[in-house]
Each structure stands twice: as structure tokens, then as C-alpha cells.
CSV table of N, CA, C and O in Angstrom, one decimal:
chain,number,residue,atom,x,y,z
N,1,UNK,N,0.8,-1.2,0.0
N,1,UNK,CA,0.0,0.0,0.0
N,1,UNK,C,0.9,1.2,0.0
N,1,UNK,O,1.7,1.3,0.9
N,2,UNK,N,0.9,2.4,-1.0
N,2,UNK,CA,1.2,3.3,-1.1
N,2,UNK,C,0.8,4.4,-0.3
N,2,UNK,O,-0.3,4.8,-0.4
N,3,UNK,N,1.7,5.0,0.6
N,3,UNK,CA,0.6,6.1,1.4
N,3,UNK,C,1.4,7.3,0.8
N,3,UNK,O,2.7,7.4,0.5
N,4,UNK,N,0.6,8.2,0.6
N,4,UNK,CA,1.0,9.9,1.0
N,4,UNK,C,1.1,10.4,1.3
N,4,UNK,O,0.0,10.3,1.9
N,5,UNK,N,1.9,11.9,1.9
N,5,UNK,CA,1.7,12.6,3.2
N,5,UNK,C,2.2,13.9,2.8
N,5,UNK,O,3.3,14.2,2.4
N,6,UNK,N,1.0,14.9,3.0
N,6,UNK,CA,1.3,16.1,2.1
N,6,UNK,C,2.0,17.3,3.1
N,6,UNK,O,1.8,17.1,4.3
N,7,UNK,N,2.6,18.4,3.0
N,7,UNK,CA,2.7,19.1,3.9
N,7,UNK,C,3.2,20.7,3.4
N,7,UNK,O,3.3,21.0,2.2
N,8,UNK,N,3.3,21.3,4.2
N,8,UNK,CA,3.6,22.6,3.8
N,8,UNK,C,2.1,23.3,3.6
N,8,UNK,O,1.6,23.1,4.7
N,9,UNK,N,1.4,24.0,2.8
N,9,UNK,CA,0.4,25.2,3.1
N,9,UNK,C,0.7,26.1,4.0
N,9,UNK,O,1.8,26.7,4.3
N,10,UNK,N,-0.9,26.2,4.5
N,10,UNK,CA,-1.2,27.6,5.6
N,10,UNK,C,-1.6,28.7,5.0
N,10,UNK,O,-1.9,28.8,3.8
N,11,UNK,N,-1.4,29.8,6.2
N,11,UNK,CA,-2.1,30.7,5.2
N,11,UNK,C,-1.1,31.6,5.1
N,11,UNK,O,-0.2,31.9,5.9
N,12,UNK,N,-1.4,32.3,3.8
N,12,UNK,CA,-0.1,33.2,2.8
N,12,UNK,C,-1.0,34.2,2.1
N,12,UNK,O,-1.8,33.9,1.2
N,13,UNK,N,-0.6,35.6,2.5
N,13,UNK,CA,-0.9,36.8,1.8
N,13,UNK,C,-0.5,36.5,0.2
N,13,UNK,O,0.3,35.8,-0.3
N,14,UNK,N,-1.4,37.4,-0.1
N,14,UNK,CA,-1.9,37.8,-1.8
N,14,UNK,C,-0.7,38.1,-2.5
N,14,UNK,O,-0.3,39.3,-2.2
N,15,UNK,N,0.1,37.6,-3.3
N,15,UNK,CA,1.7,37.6,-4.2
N,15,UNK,C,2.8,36.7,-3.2
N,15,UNK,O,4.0,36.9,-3.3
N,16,UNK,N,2.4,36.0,-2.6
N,16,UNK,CA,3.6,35.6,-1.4
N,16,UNK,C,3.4,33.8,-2.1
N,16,UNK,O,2.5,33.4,-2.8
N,17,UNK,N,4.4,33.3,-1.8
N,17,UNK,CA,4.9,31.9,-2.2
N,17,UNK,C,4.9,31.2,-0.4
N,17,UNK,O,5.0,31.6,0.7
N,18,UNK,N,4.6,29.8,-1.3
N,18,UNK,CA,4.1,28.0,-0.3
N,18,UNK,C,4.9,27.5,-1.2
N,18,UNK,O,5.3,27.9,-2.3
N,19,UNK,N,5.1,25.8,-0.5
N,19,UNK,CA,5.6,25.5,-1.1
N,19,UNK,C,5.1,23.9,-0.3
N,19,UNK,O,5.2,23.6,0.9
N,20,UNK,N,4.5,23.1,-1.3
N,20,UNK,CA,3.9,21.8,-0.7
N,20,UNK,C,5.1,20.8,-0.7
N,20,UNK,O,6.3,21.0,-1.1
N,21,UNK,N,4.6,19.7,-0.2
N,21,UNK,CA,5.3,18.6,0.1
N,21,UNK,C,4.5,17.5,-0.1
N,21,UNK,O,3.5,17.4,0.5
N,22,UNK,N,4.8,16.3,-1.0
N,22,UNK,CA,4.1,14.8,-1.2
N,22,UNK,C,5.4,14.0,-0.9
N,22,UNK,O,6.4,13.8,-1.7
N,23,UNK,N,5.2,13.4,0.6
N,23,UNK,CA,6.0,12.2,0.6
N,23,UNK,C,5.2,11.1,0.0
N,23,UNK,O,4.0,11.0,0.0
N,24,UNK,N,6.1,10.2,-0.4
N,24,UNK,CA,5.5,8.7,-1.2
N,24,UNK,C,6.3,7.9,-0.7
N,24,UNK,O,7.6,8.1,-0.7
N,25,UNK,N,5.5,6.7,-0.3
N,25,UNK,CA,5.8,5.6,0.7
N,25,UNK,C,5.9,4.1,-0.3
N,25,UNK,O,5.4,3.0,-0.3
N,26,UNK,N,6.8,4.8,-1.1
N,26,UNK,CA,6.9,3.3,-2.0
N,26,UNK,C,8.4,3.2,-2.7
N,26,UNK,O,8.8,4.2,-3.3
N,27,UNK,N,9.2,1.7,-2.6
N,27,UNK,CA,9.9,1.5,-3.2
N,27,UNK,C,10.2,1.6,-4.4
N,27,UNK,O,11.4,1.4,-4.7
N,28,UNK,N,9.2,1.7,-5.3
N,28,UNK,CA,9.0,2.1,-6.7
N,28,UNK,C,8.3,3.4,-6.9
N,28,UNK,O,7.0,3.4,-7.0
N,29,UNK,N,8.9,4.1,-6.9
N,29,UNK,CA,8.5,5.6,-6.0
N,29,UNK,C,8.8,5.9,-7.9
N,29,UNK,O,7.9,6.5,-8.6
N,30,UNK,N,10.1,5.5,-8.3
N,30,UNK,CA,10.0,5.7,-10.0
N,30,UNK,C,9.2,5.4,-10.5
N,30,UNK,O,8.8,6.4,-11.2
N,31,UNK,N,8.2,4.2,-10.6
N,31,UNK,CA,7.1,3.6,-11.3
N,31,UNK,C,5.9,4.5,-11.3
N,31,UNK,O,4.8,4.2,-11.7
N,32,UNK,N,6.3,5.8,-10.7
N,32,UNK,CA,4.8,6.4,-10.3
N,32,UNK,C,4.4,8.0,-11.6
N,32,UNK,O,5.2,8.7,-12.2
N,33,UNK,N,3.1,8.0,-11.4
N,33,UNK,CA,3.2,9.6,-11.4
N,33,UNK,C,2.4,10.3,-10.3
N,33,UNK,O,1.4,9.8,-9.8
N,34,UNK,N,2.8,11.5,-10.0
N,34,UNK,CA,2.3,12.2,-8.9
N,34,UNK,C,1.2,13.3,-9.4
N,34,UNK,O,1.4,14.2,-10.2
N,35,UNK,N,0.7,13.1,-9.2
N,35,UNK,CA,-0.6,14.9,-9.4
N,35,UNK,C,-0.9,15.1,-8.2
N,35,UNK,O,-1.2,14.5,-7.2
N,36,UNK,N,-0.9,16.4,-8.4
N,36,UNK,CA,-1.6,17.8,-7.4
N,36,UNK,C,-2.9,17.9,-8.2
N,36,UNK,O,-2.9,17.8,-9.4
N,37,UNK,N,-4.2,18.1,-7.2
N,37,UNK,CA,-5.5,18.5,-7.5
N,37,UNK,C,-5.4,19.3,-6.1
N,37,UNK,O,-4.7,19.1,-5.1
N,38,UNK,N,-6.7,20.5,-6.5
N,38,UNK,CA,-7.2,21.3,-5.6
N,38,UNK,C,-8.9,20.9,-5.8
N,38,UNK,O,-9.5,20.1,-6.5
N,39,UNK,N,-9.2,21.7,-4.7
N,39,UNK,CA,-10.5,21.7,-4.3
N,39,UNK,C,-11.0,22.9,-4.0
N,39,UNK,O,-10.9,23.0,-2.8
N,40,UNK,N,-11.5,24.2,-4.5
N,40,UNK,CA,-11.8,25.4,-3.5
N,40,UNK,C,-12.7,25.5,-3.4
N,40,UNK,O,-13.5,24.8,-4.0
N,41,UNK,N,-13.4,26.7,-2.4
N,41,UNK,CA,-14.8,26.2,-1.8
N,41,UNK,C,-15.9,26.8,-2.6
N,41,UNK,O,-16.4,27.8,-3.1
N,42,UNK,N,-16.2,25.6,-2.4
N,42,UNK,CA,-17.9,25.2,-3.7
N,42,UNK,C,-17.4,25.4,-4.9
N,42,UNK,O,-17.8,26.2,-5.8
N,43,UNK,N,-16.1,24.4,-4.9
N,43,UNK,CA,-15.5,24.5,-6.4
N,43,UNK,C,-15.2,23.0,-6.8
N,43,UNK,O,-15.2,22.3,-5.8
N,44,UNK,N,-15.2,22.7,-7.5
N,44,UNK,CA,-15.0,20.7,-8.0
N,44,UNK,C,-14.0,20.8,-7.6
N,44,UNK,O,-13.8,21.8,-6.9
N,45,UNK,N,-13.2,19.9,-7.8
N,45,UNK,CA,-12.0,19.6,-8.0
N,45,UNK,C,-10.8,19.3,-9.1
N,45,UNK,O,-11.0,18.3,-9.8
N,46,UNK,N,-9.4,20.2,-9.3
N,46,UNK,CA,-9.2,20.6,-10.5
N,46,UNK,C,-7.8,19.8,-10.2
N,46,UNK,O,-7.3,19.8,-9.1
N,47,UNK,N,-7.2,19.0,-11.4
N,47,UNK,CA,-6.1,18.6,-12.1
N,47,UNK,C,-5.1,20.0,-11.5
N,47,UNK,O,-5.8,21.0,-11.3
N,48,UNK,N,-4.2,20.2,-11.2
N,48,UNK,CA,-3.1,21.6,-11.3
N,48,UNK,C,-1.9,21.2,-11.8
N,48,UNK,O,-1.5,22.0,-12.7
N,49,UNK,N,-1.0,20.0,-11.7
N,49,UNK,CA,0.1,19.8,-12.0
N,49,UNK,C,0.1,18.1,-11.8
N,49,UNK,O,-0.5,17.2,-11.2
N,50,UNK,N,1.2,18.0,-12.8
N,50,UNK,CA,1.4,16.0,-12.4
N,50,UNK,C,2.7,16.2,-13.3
N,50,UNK,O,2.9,16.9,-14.2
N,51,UNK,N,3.6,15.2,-12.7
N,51,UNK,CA,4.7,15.2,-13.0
N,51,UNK,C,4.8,13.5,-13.2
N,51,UNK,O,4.2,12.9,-12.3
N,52,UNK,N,5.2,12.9,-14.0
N,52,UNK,CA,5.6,11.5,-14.4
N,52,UNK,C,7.2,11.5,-13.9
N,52,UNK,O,8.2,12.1,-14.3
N,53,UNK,N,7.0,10.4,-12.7
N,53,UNK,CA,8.4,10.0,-12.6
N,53,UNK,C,9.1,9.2,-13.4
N,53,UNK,O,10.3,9.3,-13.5
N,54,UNK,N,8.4,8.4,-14.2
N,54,UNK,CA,8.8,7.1,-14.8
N,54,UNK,C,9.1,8.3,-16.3
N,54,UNK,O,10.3,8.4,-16.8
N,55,UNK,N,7.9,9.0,-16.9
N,55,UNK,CA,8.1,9.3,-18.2
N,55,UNK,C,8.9,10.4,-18.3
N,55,UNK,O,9.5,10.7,-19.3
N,56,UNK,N,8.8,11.0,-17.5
N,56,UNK,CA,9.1,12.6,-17.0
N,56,UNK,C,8.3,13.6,-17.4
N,56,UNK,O,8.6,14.7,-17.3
N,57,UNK,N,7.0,13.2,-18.2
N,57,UNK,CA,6.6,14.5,-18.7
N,57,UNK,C,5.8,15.2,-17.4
N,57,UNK,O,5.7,14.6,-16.4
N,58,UNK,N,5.4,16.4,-17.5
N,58,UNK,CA,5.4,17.9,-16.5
N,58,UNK,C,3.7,18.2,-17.0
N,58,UNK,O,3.5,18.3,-18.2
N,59,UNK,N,2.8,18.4,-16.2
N,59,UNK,CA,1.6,19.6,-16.7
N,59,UNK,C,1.2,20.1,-15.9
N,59,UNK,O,0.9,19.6,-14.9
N,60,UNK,N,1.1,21.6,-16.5
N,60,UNK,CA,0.3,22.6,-15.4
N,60,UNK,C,-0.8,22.9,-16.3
N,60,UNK,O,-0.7,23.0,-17.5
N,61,UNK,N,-2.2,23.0,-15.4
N,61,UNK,CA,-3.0,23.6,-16.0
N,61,UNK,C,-3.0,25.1,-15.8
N,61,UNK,O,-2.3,25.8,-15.0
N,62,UNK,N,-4.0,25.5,-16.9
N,62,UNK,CA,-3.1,27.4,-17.3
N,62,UNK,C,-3.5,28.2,-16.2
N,62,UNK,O,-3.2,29.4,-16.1
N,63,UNK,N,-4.3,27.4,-15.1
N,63,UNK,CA,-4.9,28.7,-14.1
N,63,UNK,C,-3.7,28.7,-12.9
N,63,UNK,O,-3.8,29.3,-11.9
N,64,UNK,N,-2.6,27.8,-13.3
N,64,UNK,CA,-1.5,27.7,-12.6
N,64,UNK,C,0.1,28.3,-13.6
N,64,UNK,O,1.2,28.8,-13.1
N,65,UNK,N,-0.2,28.1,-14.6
N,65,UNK,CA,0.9,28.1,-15.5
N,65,UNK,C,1.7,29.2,-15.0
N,65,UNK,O,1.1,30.2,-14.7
N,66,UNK,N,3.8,28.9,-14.9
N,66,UNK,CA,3.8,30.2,-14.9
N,66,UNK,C,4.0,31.0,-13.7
N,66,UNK,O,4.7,32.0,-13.6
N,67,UNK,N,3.1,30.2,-12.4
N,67,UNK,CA,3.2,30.2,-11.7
N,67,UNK,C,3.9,29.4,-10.1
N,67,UNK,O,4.5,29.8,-9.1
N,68,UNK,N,3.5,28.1,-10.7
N,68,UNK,CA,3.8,26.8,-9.9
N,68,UNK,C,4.6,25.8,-10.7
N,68,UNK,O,4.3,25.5,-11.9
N,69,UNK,N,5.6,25.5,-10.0
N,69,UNK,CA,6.6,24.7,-10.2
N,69,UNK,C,6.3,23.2,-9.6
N,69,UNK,O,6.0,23.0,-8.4
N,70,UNK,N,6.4,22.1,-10.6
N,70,UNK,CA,6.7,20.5,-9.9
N,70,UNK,C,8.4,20.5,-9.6
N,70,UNK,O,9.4,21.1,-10.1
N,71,UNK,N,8.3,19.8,-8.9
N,71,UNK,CA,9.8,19.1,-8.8
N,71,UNK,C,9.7,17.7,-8.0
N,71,UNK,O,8.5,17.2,-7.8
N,72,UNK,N,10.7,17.1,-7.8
N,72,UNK,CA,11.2,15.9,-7.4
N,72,UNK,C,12.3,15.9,-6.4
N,72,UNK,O,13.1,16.8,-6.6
N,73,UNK,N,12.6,15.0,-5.4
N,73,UNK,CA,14.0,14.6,-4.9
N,73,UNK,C,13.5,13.2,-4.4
N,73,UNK,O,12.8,12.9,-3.4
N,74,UNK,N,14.1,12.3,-5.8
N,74,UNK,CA,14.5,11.2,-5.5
N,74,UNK,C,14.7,10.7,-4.2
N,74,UNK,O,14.0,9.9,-3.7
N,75,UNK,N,15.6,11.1,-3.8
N,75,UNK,CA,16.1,10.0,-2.4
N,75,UNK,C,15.6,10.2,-1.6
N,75,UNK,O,16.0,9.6,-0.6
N,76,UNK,N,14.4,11.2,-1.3
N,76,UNK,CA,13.6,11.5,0.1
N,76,UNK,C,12.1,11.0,-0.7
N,76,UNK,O,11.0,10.9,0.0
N,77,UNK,N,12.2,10.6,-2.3
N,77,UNK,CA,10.7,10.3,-2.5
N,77,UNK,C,9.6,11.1,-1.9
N,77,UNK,O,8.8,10.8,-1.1
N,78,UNK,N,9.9,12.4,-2.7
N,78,UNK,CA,8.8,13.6,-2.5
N,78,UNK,C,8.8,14.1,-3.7
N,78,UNK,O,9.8,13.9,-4.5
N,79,UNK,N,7.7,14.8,-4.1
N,79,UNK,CA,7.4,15.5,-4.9
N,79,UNK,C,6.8,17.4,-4.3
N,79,UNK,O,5.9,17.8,-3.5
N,80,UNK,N,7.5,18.0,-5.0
N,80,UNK,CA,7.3,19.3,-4.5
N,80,UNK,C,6.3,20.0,-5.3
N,80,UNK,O,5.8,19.5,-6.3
N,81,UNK,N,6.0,20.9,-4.9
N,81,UNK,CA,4.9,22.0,-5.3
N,81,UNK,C,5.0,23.0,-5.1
N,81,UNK,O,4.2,23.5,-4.2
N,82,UNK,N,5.9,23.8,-5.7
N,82,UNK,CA,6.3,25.7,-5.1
N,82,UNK,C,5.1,26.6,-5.9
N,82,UNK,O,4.9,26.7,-7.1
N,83,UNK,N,4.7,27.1,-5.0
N,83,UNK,CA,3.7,28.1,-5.6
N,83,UNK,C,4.1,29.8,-5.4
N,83,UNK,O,4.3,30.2,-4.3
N,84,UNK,N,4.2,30.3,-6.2
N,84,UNK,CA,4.4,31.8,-6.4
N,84,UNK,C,3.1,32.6,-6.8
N,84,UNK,O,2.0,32.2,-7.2
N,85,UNK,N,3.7,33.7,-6.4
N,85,UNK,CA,2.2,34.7,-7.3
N,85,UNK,C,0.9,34.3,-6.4
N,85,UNK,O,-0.2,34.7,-6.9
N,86,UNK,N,0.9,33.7,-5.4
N,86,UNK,CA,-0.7,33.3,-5.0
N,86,UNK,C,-1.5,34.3,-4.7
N,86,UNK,O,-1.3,35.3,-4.0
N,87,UNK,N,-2.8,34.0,-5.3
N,87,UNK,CA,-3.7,35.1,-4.7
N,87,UNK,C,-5.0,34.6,-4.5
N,87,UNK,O,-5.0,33.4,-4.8
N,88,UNK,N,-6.3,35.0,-4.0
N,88,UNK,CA,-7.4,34.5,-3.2
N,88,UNK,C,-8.5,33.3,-4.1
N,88,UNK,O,-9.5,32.8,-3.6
N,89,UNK,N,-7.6,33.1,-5.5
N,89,UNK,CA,-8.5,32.1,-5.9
N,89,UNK,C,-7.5,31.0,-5.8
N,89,UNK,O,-7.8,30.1,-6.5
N,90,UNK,N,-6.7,30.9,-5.4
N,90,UNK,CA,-5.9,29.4,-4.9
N,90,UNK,C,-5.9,29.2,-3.9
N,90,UNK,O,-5.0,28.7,-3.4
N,91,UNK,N,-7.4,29.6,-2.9
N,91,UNK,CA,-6.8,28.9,-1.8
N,91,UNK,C,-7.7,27.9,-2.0
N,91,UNK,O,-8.6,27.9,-2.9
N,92,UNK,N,-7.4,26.9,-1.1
N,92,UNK,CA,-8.2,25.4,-1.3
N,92,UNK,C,-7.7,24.2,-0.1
N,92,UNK,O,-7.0,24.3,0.9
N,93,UNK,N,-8.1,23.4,-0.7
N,93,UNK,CA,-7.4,22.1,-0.1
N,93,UNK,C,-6.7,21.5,-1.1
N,93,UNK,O,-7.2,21.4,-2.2
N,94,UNK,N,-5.3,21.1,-0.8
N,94,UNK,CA,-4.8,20.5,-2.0
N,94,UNK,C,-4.6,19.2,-1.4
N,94,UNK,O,-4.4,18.9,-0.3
N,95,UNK,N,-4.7,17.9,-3.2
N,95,UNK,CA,-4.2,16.6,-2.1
N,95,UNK,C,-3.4,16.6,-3.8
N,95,UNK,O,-3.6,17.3,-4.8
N,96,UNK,N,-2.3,15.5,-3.4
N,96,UNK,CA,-1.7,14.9,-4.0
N,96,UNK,C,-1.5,13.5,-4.0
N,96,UNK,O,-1.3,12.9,-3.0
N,97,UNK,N,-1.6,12.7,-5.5
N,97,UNK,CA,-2.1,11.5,-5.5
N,97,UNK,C,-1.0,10.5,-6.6
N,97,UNK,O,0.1,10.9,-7.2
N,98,UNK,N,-1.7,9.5,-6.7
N,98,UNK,CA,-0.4,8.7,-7.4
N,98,UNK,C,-0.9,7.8,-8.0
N,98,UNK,O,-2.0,7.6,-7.5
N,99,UNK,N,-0.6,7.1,-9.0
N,99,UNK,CA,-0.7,6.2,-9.6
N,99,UNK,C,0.5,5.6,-10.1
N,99,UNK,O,1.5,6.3,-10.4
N,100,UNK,N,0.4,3.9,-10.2
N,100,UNK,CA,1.6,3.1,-11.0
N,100,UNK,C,1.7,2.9,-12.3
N,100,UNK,O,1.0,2.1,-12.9
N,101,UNK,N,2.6,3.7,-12.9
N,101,UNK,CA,2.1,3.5,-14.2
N,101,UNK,C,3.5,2.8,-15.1
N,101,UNK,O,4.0,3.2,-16.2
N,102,UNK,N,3.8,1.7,-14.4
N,102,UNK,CA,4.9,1.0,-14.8
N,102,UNK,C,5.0,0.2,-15.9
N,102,UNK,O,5.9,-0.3,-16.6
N,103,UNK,N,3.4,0.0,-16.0
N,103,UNK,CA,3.0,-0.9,-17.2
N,103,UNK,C,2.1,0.4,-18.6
N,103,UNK,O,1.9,0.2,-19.8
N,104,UNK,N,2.0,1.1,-18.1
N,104,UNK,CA,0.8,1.9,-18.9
N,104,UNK,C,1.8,3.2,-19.6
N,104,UNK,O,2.7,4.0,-19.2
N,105,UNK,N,1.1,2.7,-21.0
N,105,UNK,CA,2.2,3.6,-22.2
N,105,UNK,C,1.9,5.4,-21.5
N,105,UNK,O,0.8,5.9,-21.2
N,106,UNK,N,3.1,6.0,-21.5
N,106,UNK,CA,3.1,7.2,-22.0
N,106,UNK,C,2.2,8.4,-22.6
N,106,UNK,O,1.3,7.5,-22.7
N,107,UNK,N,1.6,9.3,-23.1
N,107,UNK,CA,1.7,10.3,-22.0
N,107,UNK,C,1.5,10.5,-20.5
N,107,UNK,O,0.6,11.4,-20.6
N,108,UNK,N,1.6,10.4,-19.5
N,108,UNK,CA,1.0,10.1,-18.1
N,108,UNK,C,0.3,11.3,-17.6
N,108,UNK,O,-0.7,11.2,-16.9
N,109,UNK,N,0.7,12.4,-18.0
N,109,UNK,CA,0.1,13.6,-17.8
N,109,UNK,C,-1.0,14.2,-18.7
N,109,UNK,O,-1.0,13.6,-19.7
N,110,UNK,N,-1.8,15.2,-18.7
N,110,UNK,CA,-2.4,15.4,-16.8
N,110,UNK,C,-3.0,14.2,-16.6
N,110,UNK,O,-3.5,13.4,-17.4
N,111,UNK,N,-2.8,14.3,-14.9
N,111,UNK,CA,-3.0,13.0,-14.3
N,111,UNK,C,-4.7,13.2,-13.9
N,111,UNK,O,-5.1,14.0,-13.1
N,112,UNK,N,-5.6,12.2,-14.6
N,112,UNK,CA,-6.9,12.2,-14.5
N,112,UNK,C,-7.7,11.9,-13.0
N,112,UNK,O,-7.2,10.8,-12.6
N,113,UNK,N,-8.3,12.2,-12.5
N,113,UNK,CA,-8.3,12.3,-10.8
N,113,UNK,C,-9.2,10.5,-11.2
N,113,UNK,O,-8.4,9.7,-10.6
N,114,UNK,N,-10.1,9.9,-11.8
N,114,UNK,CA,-10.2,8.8,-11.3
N,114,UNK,C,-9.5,8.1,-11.6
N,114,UNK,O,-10.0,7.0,-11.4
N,115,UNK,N,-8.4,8.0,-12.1
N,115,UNK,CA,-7.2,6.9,-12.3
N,115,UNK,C,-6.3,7.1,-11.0
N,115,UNK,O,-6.0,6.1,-10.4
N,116,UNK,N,-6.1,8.1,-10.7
N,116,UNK,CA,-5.0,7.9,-9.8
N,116,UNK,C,-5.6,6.9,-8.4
N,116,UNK,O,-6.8,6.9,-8.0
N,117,UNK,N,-4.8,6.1,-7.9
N,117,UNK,CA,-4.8,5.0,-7.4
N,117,UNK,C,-4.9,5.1,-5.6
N,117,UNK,O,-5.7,4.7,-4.9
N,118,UNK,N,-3.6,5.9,-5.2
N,118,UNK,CA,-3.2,6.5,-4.0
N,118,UNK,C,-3.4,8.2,-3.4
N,118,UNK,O,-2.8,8.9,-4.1
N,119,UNK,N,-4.1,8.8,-2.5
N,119,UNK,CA,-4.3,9.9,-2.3
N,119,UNK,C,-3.5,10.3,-0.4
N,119,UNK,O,-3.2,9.6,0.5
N,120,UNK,N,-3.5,11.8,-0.7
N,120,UNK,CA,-3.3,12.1,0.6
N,120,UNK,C,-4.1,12.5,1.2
N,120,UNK,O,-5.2,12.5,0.6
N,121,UNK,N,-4.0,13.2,2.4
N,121,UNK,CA,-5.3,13.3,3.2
N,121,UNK,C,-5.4,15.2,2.8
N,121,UNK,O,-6.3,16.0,3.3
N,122,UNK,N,-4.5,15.7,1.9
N,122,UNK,CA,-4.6,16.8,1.7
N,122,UNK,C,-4.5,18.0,2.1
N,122,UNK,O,-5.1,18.3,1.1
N,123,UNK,N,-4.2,19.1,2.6
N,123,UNK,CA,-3.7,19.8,2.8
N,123,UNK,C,-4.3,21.8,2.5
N,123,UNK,O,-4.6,22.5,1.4
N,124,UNK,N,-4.3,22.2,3.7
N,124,UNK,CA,-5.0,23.5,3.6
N,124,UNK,C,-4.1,24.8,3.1
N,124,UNK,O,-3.1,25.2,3.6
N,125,UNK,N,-4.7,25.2,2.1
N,125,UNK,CA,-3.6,26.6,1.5
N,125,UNK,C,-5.1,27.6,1.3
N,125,UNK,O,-6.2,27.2,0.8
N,126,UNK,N,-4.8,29.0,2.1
N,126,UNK,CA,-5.3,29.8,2.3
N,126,UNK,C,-5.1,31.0,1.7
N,126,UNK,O,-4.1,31.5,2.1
N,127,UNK,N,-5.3,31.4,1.2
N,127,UNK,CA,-3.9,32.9,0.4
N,127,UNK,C,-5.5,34.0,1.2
N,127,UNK,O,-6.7,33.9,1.1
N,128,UNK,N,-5.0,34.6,1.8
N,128,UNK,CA,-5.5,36.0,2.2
N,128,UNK,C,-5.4,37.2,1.6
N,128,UNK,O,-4.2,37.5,1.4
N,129,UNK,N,-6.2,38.2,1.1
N,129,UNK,CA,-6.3,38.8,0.2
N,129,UNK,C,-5.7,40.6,1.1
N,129,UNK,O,-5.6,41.6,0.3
């Protein structure tokens, strides 16, 4: 079982940078891809970024583009989330999720919220205006 564990948010004035955290609890931490989805309030829930460890491809959707950076560090098996520029429509809950896609062809990104396999319990980002 894959777990996740997100961290970093809170709350952050209007142009100020967060910077999340997805640890991933798996020895095949390569075989994965990671996506960030948000939630804001009385808003669905939106795709924002997914990064393919295995393929390496990167997507940001445009209401982030520009803005938010993925990254990686391998040996701590985390995936990061630096957000810049934030302002009062990012705030939300964010989770980050995973799927194995060790077997499944390429493109991996954007990572479609009912495929992904593993979730975290998510994570509060506030941006105050």
C-alpha cells in the first residue's frame, strides 16, 4: 500500500509563495506519477500539475501556468509544489495522488483524478487577500 503525506500550506498573503510537500511511501516511488488537484470552496476539484516520474513529462493547467513549479527529490521520494504569485482564488485544499504506471504507455500527464490509485489526506492553502 502506497501512502502519501502532504505538507507545507497555511495561510499566505496575496503575491507571497508556499511550497507543498508529497512524501511517497513506496519503493518504486520511479514507477509512479504524482498529481496535485485542488478543491476550492464550492469548487469541484481541479487537475493543477502531475509530474511522471517514470516518463518525466510535467503539466500545469493554465490557471496555474507560470506560476507553480513540480519538482522531485528522489532520495527523500517527495514530490514538491512551489507556488508563487498566489492570490485569493488558490486557496483550497490540496491533495496529491499517485498512480503506478509501470505498465501503462506514456503520455501520463495530466493525471486524470479517477485513475490515480493512491491519495493524501490533503492539505490546507489559504492565500488571504
Amino acid at each position: 500500500q502506497v501512502q502519501l503525506v502532504e505538507s507545507g500550506g497555511g495561510l499566505v498573503q496575496t503575491g507571497g509563495s508556499t511550497r507543498l510537500s508529497c512524501e511517497v511511501s513506496s519503493s518504486r516511488f520511479h514507477h509512479h506519477v504524482i498529481g496535485w488537484f485542488r478543491q476550492g470552496p464550492g469548487q469541484e476539484q481541479e487537475g493543477i500539475s502531475c509530474m511522471s516520474i517514470l516518463g518525466g513529462d510535467i503539466f500545469y493547467a493554465d490557471s496555474v501556468k507560470g506560476r507553480f513549479t513540480i519538482s522531485r527529490d528522489n532520495a527523500k521520494n517527495t514530490v514538491f509544489l512551489q507556488m508563487n504569485k498566489l492570490t485569493p482564488e488558490d486557496t483550497g485544499d490540496y491533495y496529491c495522488a499517485a498512480r503506478n504506471v509501470f505498465y501503462v504507455p506514456g503520455p501520463h500527464c495530466p493525471a486524470r483524478r479517477h485513475e490515480m490509485e493512491y491519495w493524501g489526506k490533503g492539505i490546507q492553502v489559504t492565500v488571504s487577500s
